[in-house]
């Protein structure tokens, strides 16, 4: 089954309120992310998997990308599992990620 997420549906899946600002931001992110349509159907299930380890996917306020983030108060076990999930997902869907220095945050740059 192929799921085509609209910008509006993606906002809802990620927990954002739909308004002109968030719609513009998600559309800018989609336009800026190489091959977004190739992995976007898997974002909701990936976000659910991250939640178990106190992680989540969000829109970045500083760059036109989605970010994968783990709560700062996470335990070492959560962080290890979080990083393992991120690596597995990036490998599986052939994603180019950018790790933020000294933070448990990655930007999804797009499909390799």
Coordinates of C-alpha atoms in Angstrom, one line a residue:
X1 CA 0.0 0.0 0.0
X2 CA 1.3 3.4 -0.9
X3 CA 0.5 6.3 1.4
X4 CA 0.8 9.8 0.1
X5 CA 1.0 12.2 3.0
X6 CA -0.2 15.7 2.2
X7 CA 1.4 18.6 4.0
X8 CA -1.7 19.0 6.1
X9 CA -1.7 15.3 7.1
X10 CA 2.0 15.4 7.9
X11 CA 1.4 18.4 10.2
X12 CA -1.3 16.5 12.0
X13 CA 0.8 13.4 12.3
X14 CA 3.6 15.4 13.9
X15 CA 1.3 17.1 16.3
X16 CA 1.2 20.6 14.8
X17 CA -1.7 22.9 14.4
X18 CA -2.6 23.7 10.9
X19 CA -2.3 27.5 10.1
X20 CA -0.7 29.5 7.3
X21 CA 2.7 29.7 9.0
X22 CA 3.0 25.9 9.7
X23 CA 1.7 25.1 6.2
X24 CA 4.3 27.4 4.7
X25 CA 7.0 25.9 6.9
X26 CA 6.2 22.3 6.0
X27 CA 5.9 23.1 2.3
X28 CA 9.4 24.8 2.5
X29 CA 10.8 21.7 4.2
X30 CA 9.3 19.3 1.6
X31 CA 10.7 21.5 -1.2
X32 CA 14.1 21.6 0.4
X33 CA 14.4 17.9 1.2
X34 CA 15.8 15.7 -1.6
X35 CA 13.5 12.8 -2.5
X36 CA 11.0 13.6 0.3
X37 CA 8.3 11.6 -1.4
X38 CA 10.4 8.4 -1.2
X39 CA 10.4 8.2 2.6
X40 CA 7.6 10.5 3.7
X41 CA 5.0 7.6 4.0
X42 CA 7.2 6.1 6.7
X43 CA 7.5 9.2 8.9
X44 CA 4.4 8.5 11.1
X45 CA 5.6 5.0 12.0
X46 CA 9.1 6.2 12.5
X47 CA 7.9 9.0 14.8
X48 CA 5.9 6.3 16.8
X49 CA 9.1 4.1 17.1
X50 CA 11.1 7.1 18.4
X51 CA 8.5 8.0 21.0
X52 CA 9.3 4.8 22.9
X53 CA 12.8 6.1 23.5
X54 CA 11.6 9.7 24.2
X55 CA 12.4 10.9 20.7
X56 CA 10.3 12.6 18.0
X57 CA 10.3 14.2 14.6
X58 CA 9.7 18.0 14.4
X59 CA 10.1 20.9 12.1
X60 CA 13.3 22.8 12.6
X61 CA 13.0 26.5 13.4
X62 CA 16.5 27.3 12.2
X63 CA 16.7 25.2 8.9
X64 CA 14.2 24.1 6.3
X65 CA 14.4 20.4 7.3
X66 CA 12.7 18.0 9.6
X67 CA 14.7 17.1 12.6
X68 CA 14.9 14.0 14.7
X69 CA 15.4 14.8 18.3
X70 CA 15.7 13.0 21.7
X71 CA 14.7 14.7 24.9
X72 CA 17.6 16.1 26.8
X73 CA 16.7 14.3 30.0
X74 CA 16.8 10.8 28.4
X75 CA 18.8 8.1 30.1
X76 CA 21.9 6.5 28.5
X77 CA 19.8 3.5 27.6
X78 CA 17.2 5.6 25.8
X79 CA 20.0 7.5 23.9
X80 CA 21.6 4.3 22.8
X81 CA 18.3 2.9 21.6
X82 CA 17.3 6.2 20.0
X83 CA 20.6 6.4 18.0
X84 CA 20.2 2.7 17.0
X85 CA 16.6 3.4 15.7
X86 CA 17.8 6.6 13.8
X87 CA 20.7 4.7 12.2
X88 CA 18.5 1.8 11.2
X89 CA 15.8 4.0 9.7
X90 CA 18.4 6.1 7.8
X91 CA 20.1 3.0 6.4
X92 CA 16.8 1.3 5.5
X93 CA 15.4 4.4 3.6
X94 CA 18.8 5.6 2.3
X95 CA 18.7 8.9 4.0
X96 CA 21.3 11.6 4.4
X97 CA 21.3 12.9 8.0
X98 CA 23.3 15.7 9.6
X99 CA 24.0 15.3 13.3
X100 CA 24.0 18.5 15.3
X101 CA 27.2 18.9 17.4
X102 CA 26.8 18.1 21.1
X103 CA 23.1 17.4 20.8
X104 CA 20.9 14.4 20.3
X105 CA 19.5 15.9 17.1
X106 CA 19.7 15.0 13.4
X107 CA 18.4 16.9 10.4
X108 CA 16.9 14.8 7.6
X109 CA 18.6 16.3 4.5
X110 CA 17.0 13.9 2.1
X111 CA 17.4 10.7 0.1
X112 CA 21.0 9.8 -0.8

